[in-house]
Short mmCIF file of C-alpha atoms in Angstrom, two decimals:
data_model
loop_
_atom_site.label_atom_id
_atom_site.label_comp_id
_atom_site.label_asym_id
_atom_site.label_seq_id
_atom_site.Cartn_x
_atom_site.Cartn_y
_atom_site.Cartn_z
CA MET A 1 5.08 20.74 58.14
CA PRO A 2 2.18 23.26 57.98
CA SER A 3 1.40 25.25 61.06
CA ARG A 4 -1.78 24.72 63.03
CA GLY A 5 -3.18 28.19 62.21
CA ARG A 6 -3.11 27.68 58.45
CA THR A 7 -5.72 25.71 56.45
CA ASN A 8 -4.63 23.45 53.64
CA PRO A 9 -6.24 24.78 50.37
CA ARG A 10 -6.47 21.28 48.86
CA LEU A 11 -8.24 19.98 51.94
CA GLN A 12 -10.67 22.90 51.81
CA GLU A 13 -11.38 22.23 48.15
CA ALA A 14 -11.94 18.50 48.80
CA ILE A 15 -14.32 19.27 51.69
CA ALA A 16 -16.32 21.72 49.55
CA LYS A 17 -16.51 19.20 46.71
CA ASN A 18 -17.68 16.43 49.05
CA LYS A 19 -20.32 18.72 50.56
CA GLU A 20 -21.59 19.57 47.09
CA GLU A 21 -21.80 15.88 46.13
CA LEU A 22 -23.49 15.06 49.44
CA LYS A 23 -26.13 17.77 48.85
CA LYS A 24 -26.69 16.47 45.31
CA ALA A 25 -27.08 12.90 46.61
CA GLU A 26 -29.51 14.06 49.31
CA ASP A 27 -31.62 15.86 46.70
CA GLU A 28 -31.70 12.73 44.52
CA ALA A 29 -32.54 10.57 47.54
CA LYS A 30 -35.38 12.94 48.42
CA GLN A 31 -36.83 12.63 44.91
CA LEU A 32 -36.54 8.85 45.04
CA ILE A 33 -38.26 8.78 48.45
CA GLU A 34 -41.11 10.87 47.07
CA LYS A 35 -41.47 8.54 44.08
CA ARG A 36 -41.39 5.51 46.35
CA GLU A 37 -44.12 6.99 48.54
CA LYS A 38 -46.29 7.65 45.46
CA ILE A 39 -45.75 4.10 44.21
CA ALA A 40 -46.47 2.70 47.68
CA THR A 41 -49.71 4.71 47.79
CA GLU A 42 -50.76 3.37 44.38
CA VAL A 43 -49.89 -0.19 45.41
CA THR A 44 -51.95 0.20 48.60
CA LYS A 45 -54.90 1.50 46.59
CA GLY A 46 -54.52 -1.37 44.10
CA ARG A 47 -54.42 -3.97 46.86
CA SER A 48 -57.46 -2.43 48.50
CA LEU A 49 -59.32 -2.48 45.18
CA LEU A 50 -58.28 -6.10 44.60
CA ARG A 51 -59.57 -7.10 48.04
CA ARG A 52 -62.91 -5.41 47.34
CA LEU A 53 -63.20 -7.08 43.93
CA LYS A 54 -62.34 -10.49 45.39
CA LYS A 55 -64.96 -10.01 48.09
CA LYS A 56 -67.56 -9.02 45.50
CA LEU A 57 -66.63 -12.04 43.39
CA THR A 58 -66.93 -14.33 46.42
CA ASP A 59 -70.29 -12.81 47.33
CA PHE A 60 -71.46 -13.17 43.72
CA ARG A 61 -70.41 -16.83 43.58
CA SER A 62 -72.07 -17.60 46.90
CA THR A 63 -75.37 -15.93 45.96
CA ARG A 64 -75.38 -17.08 42.34
CA LYS A 65 -77.80 -19.87 41.64
CA ARG A 66 -77.05 -22.08 38.69
CA SER A 67 -80.14 -22.86 36.69
CA LYS A 68 -80.50 -26.42 35.46
CA ASN A 69 -81.59 -24.95 32.16
CA GLY A 70 -78.79 -22.35 31.98
CA ILE A 71 -76.22 -22.15 29.19
CA GLU A 72 -73.38 -23.49 31.34
CA ALA A 73 -75.43 -26.44 32.59
CA LYS A 74 -76.49 -27.34 29.05
CA MET A 75 -72.91 -27.15 27.74
CA LEU A 76 -71.63 -29.29 30.61
CA LYS A 77 -74.39 -31.79 29.83
CA VAL A 78 -73.08 -32.04 26.26
CA LEU A 79 -69.56 -32.70 27.58
CA LYS A 80 -70.83 -35.31 30.02
CA SER A 81 -72.63 -37.10 27.18
CA ILE A 82 -69.22 -37.90 25.63
CA GLY A 83 -67.68 -38.89 28.97
CA VAL A 84 -65.97 -35.59 29.87
CA GLU A 85 -65.91 -34.46 33.51
CA VAL A 86 -64.89 -30.91 34.45
CA THR A 87 -62.85 -31.67 37.57
CA LYS A 88 -62.67 -29.14 40.39
CA TYR A 89 -59.20 -30.28 41.46
CA HIS A 90 -57.95 -29.35 37.98
CA GLY A 91 -59.17 -25.77 38.30
CA GLY A 92 -62.25 -26.41 36.17
CA SER A 93 -60.06 -27.15 33.15
CA LEU A 94 -60.14 -30.33 31.10
CA THR A 95 -57.50 -33.01 31.60
CA GLY A 96 -55.54 -34.51 28.71
CA LYS A 97 -57.80 -37.55 28.32
CA ASP A 98 -60.88 -35.32 28.34
CA ILE A 99 -59.40 -33.08 25.65
CA ARG A 100 -58.89 -36.20 23.53
CA LYS A 101 -62.59 -37.03 23.96
CA VAL A 102 -63.56 -33.52 22.83
CA ILE A 103 -61.25 -33.83 19.81
CA ALA A 104 -62.77 -37.21 18.93
CA ASN A 105 -66.28 -35.71 19.08
CA ALA A 106 -65.51 -32.14 17.94
CA SER A 107 -68.20 -32.01 15.22
CA TYR A 108 -70.96 -33.12 17.60
CA VAL A 109 -69.78 -30.97 20.54
CA PHE A 110 -69.48 -27.65 18.72
CA ASP A 111 -72.66 -28.18 16.69
CA GLU A 112 -74.51 -28.69 20.00
CA PHE A 113 -72.76 -25.66 21.54
CA ALA A 114 -73.94 -23.53 18.60
CA LYS A 115 -77.55 -24.66 19.14
CA ILE A 116 -77.40 -23.89 22.88
CA LEU A 117 -75.81 -20.46 22.41
CA LYS A 118 -78.34 -19.48 19.75
CA GLU A 119 -81.29 -20.64 21.86
CA ASP A 120 -80.20 -18.63 24.93
CA ARG A 121 -78.50 -15.66 23.27
CA LYS A 122 -79.28 -12.14 24.50
CA ALA A 123 -80.51 -9.35 22.28
CA ASP A 124 -77.35 -7.29 22.84
CA GLY A 125 -75.03 -10.29 22.49
CA LEU A 126 -73.57 -12.11 19.51
CA SER A 127 -75.76 -12.61 16.49
CA GLU A 128 -76.60 -16.11 15.25
CA THR A 129 -74.15 -15.65 12.36
CA GLU A 130 -71.37 -14.70 14.78
CA ILE A 131 -72.16 -17.68 17.03
CA ASP A 132 -72.06 -20.03 14.05
CA LYS A 133 -68.71 -18.60 12.95
CA LEU A 134 -67.27 -18.82 16.48
CA CYS A 135 -68.25 -22.48 16.89
CA GLU A 136 -67.17 -23.38 13.35
CA ASP A 137 -63.74 -21.80 13.91
CA HIS A 138 -63.20 -23.78 17.11
CA LYS A 139 -64.52 -26.99 15.54
CA LEU A 140 -62.18 -26.48 12.58
CA THR A 141 -59.20 -26.04 14.91
CA PHE A 142 -59.98 -29.22 16.84
CA LEU A 143 -60.50 -31.25 13.65
CA LEU A 144 -57.25 -30.00 12.13
CA TRP A 145 -55.29 -30.86 15.27
CA ASP A 146 -56.99 -34.27 15.23
CA GLY A 147 -55.75 -34.79 11.68
CA ALA A 148 -52.23 -33.63 12.60
CA PHE A 149 -51.95 -35.94 15.62
CA SER A 150 -53.43 -38.89 13.75
CA THR A 151 -51.07 -38.48 10.79
CA ALA A 152 -48.04 -38.00 13.06
CA ARG A 153 -48.74 -41.39 14.67
CA THR A 154 -48.50 -43.25 11.35
CA ILE A 155 -46.11 -46.21 11.51
CA ASP A 156 -43.58 -46.34 8.65
CA PRO A 157 -44.99 -43.16 7.03
CA THR A 158 -44.48 -42.52 3.34
CA GLU A 159 -43.42 -39.18 1.92
CA GLY A 160 -47.09 -38.60 1.09
CA ASP A 161 -48.02 -39.10 4.77
CA ILE A 162 -45.40 -36.55 5.82
CA VAL A 163 -46.64 -34.02 3.24
CA LEU A 164 -50.21 -34.57 4.50
CA TYR A 165 -49.02 -34.02 8.09
CA GLU A 166 -47.34 -30.75 7.10
CA LYS A 167 -50.60 -29.57 5.52
CA PHE A 168 -52.60 -30.52 8.61
CA VAL A 169 -50.19 -28.96 11.11
CA TYR A 170 -49.85 -25.71 9.14
CA ALA A 171 -53.64 -25.36 8.95
CA ALA A 172 -53.99 -26.31 12.64
CA VAL A 173 -51.44 -23.71 13.81
CA VAL A 174 -53.02 -20.94 11.72
CA SER A 175 -56.49 -21.80 13.06
CA HIS A 176 -55.05 -22.18 16.58
CA ILE A 177 -53.71 -18.61 16.47
CA SER A 178 -56.81 -17.18 14.76
CA ILE A 179 -59.08 -18.24 17.69
CA GLY A 180 -56.77 -16.51 20.17
CA CYS A 181 -54.69 -19.41 21.51
CA SER A 182 -51.03 -18.86 22.30
CA VAL A 183 -48.17 -20.69 20.60
CA THR A 184 -46.82 -22.92 23.36
CA HIS A 185 -43.69 -25.09 23.24
CA LYS A 186 -45.80 -28.09 22.24
CA VAL A 187 -47.35 -26.19 19.33
CA HIS A 188 -43.85 -25.15 18.22
CA LEU A 189 -42.64 -28.77 18.41
CA MET A 190 -45.60 -30.00 16.35
CA TYR A 191 -45.07 -27.28 13.74
CA LYS A 192 -41.28 -27.33 13.39
CA HIS A 193 -39.91 -30.69 14.49
CA VAL A 194 -42.40 -33.57 14.15
CA ALA A 195 -42.21 -33.84 10.34
CA VAL A 196 -38.42 -34.22 10.59
CA HIS A 197 -38.70 -37.07 13.10
CA MET A 198 -41.39 -38.81 11.05
CA ARG A 199 -38.60 -39.57 8.58
CA VAL A 200 -36.74 -41.60 11.23
CA PRO A 201 -37.08 -45.36 10.40
CA GLY A 202 -40.40 -46.59 11.73
CA GLY A 203 -41.75 -43.06 12.19
CA LEU A 204 -42.98 -41.55 15.45
CA GLY A 205 -45.91 -43.97 15.52
CA GLN A 206 -43.50 -46.80 16.29
CA LYS A 207 -42.11 -44.93 19.28
CA MET A 208 -45.30 -43.89 21.11
CA GLU A 209 -45.50 -44.46 24.86
CA ASP A 210 -49.14 -45.55 25.13
CA TRP A 211 -47.96 -48.90 26.51
CA VAL A 212 -46.42 -47.08 29.49
CA GLU A 213 -49.77 -45.56 30.41
CA LEU A 214 -51.40 -48.98 29.95
CA GLN A 215 -48.84 -50.51 32.34
CA HIS A 216 -49.61 -47.78 34.89
CA GLN A 217 -53.33 -48.54 34.70
CA GLY A 218 -52.74 -52.29 35.04
CA GLY A 219 -50.47 -51.72 38.03
CA MET A 220 -53.08 -49.50 39.71
CA ARG A 221 -55.75 -52.19 39.24
CA GLU A 222 -53.47 -54.84 40.74
CA ARG A 223 -52.62 -52.67 43.75
CA THR A 224 -56.31 -51.96 44.32
CA GLN A 225 -57.18 -55.66 44.06
CA TYR A 226 -54.53 -56.89 46.54
CA ARG A 227 -54.20 -53.91 48.89
CA THR A 228 -56.31 -55.56 51.64
CA MET A 229 -53.94 -58.53 51.96
CA GLY A 230 -51.74 -57.97 54.99
CA ASP A 231 -49.24 -60.72 54.22
CA MET A 232 -46.87 -59.46 51.49
CA GLN A 233 -45.72 -62.98 50.62
CA LYS A 234 -49.28 -64.22 50.07
CA ALA A 235 -50.13 -61.09 48.06
CA ALA A 236 -47.09 -61.60 45.80
CA GLU A 237 -47.97 -65.29 45.29
CA ALA A 238 -51.61 -64.48 44.49
CA ARG A 239 -50.58 -61.76 42.03
CA GLU A 240 -48.13 -64.08 40.27
CA ARG A 241 -50.66 -66.93 40.20
CA ARG A 242 -53.16 -64.66 38.48
CA ARG A 243 -50.58 -63.57 35.89
CA CYS A 244 -49.72 -67.20 35.12
CA GLU A 245 -53.40 -68.08 34.70
CA ALA A 246 -53.96 -65.10 32.40
CA SER A 247 -51.05 -66.17 30.15
CA ASN A 248 -51.86 -69.91 30.17
CA THR A 249 -52.70 -71.14 26.65
CA GLY A 250 -55.43 -73.46 27.93
CA VAL A 251 -57.16 -70.66 29.83
CA ILE A 252 -56.90 -68.33 26.85
CA GLU A 253 -58.41 -70.98 24.56
CA VAL A 254 -61.37 -71.54 26.90
CA GLN A 255 -61.97 -67.79 27.25
CA THR A 256 -61.87 -67.34 23.48
CA GLY A 257 -64.34 -70.19 22.99
CA VAL A 258 -66.78 -68.79 25.57
CA HIS A 259 -66.54 -65.37 23.94
CA GLU A 260 -67.23 -66.77 20.46
CA ARG A 261 -70.24 -68.78 21.67
CA ALA A 262 -71.67 -65.81 23.56
CA LYS A 263 -71.40 -63.42 20.60
CA ARG A 264 -74.61 -62.37 18.89
CA LYS A 265 -75.14 -64.05 15.54
CA PHE A 266 -76.16 -61.67 12.76
CA LYS A 267 -77.61 -62.81 9.46
CA GLU A 268 -75.51 -60.20 7.67
CA LYS A 269 -72.04 -59.26 8.75
CA SER A 270 -72.35 -55.85 10.44
CA ARG A 271 -69.58 -53.31 10.65
CA HIS A 272 -68.17 -52.54 14.08
CA VAL A 273 -69.24 -49.22 15.57
CA GLU A 274 -65.63 -48.17 16.12
CA GLU A 275 -64.84 -48.78 12.47
CA VAL A 276 -67.73 -46.54 11.39
CA ARG A 277 -66.68 -43.84 13.87
CA ARG A 278 -63.08 -44.05 12.64
CA GLU A 279 -64.18 -43.49 9.05
CA GLU A 280 -66.41 -40.58 10.09
CA ARG A 281 -63.53 -38.93 11.96
CA GLU A 282 -61.26 -39.37 8.95
CA LEU A 283 -63.91 -37.78 6.71
CA HIS A 284 -64.38 -34.83 9.11
CA ARG A 285 -60.61 -34.25 9.20
CA LYS A 286 -60.33 -34.16 5.42
CA LEU A 287 -63.34 -31.85 5.11
CA ALA A 288 -61.79 -29.53 7.72
CA LEU A 289 -58.56 -29.36 5.71
CA ILE A 290 -60.55 -28.62 2.53
CA ARG A 291 -62.51 -25.85 4.33
CA PHE A 292 -59.28 -24.32 5.58
CA ASN A 293 -57.72 -24.37 2.11
CA LEU A 294 -60.83 -22.74 0.63
CA SER A 295 -60.74 -20.03 3.30
CA MET A 296 -57.12 -19.28 2.39
CA ILE A 297 -57.85 -18.70 -1.34
CA PRO A 298 -58.80 -14.99 -0.95
CA ILE A 299 -55.68 -14.38 1.17
CA VAL A 300 -53.44 -16.11 -1.39
CA ARG A 301 -54.98 -14.06 -4.20
CA LEU A 302 -54.42 -10.87 -2.21
CA LEU A 303 -50.80 -11.81 -1.55
CA LYS A 304 -50.25 -12.56 -5.25
CA ARG A 305 -51.67 -9.17 -6.24
CA TRP A 306 -49.57 -7.44 -3.60
CA THR A 307 -46.44 -9.30 -4.76
CA ALA A 308 -47.10 -8.42 -8.40
CA ALA A 309 -47.70 -4.77 -7.53
CA THR A 310 -44.52 -4.64 -5.42
CA ARG A 311 -42.46 -6.20 -8.21
CA ALA A 312 -43.90 -3.75 -10.74
CA ARG A 313 -43.14 -0.82 -8.44
CA LEU A 314 -39.59 -2.02 -7.81
CA SER A 315 -39.09 -2.63 -11.53
CA GLY A 316 -40.25 0.91 -12.26
CA THR A 317 -37.90 2.29 -9.65
CA THR A 318 -35.01 0.32 -11.14
CA ASP A 319 -35.78 1.59 -14.65
CA ASP A 320 -35.85 5.20 -13.43
CA THR A 321 -32.53 4.72 -11.70
CA GLU A 322 -30.96 3.30 -14.83
#
């Protein structure tokens, strides 16, 4: 057992080593504290700048007066003319049903947007040519997506329908990316997986869920109609009585007869407006696909030249090696 007056050399060495490590750790901690303080200062400055910018934005919005003849008002008027409402509760964005309205009227909407932007353009802004190109690119994207969705909904699609869908969706995705939109999961599903499922018996068109949405709407109308009835039993009986009347063959026959007698009688059989609109949409889709294919011709030619040059270069390299 060592005496009290002596110091253990191993203990001394361990103490010295621990002191050295402690000093090293303190130095590192000091550097980290300094870095943290710098970052905290930058964060504080950033937050202060953000508060000032938000205040300026709020002040700008509160003092800004929207002109009835301004660009935004005119563009919103175009959207309203096709039944689109920019809802505040949706963050100013369009809902799904409104997007479908824009797609259905893409040619009209973007042609009108081009006119408005050219009428009110500033001298240092986009030129008329650039405005036309911008609106045409967006119109092309909407029309191509319209063609892709329409073809995907085909019931019992043939191989030709699937090939047409693949052409539409490829063109739509390329145009979608070219105007700066991101490739979301839905875009990926349309591009990579829909064509495969179109080959399932019946196609995707046979498995759409539009009837679910229709049932929701019917249910909402019924609830609105009978919500003031306090007696649940009477409300249920009234609802069921109405359903029975609506499905009664005698009632249906009378309604059909009244409708036929009330219809306007034309000397010549006129085509229904929806039929004409459907044909116009189909024509616009096909023209959009043709325009896209024509725009790709220079790129294809360039790729062919590049491929030929690369093959020639590789062939030359191979010959030299041999």
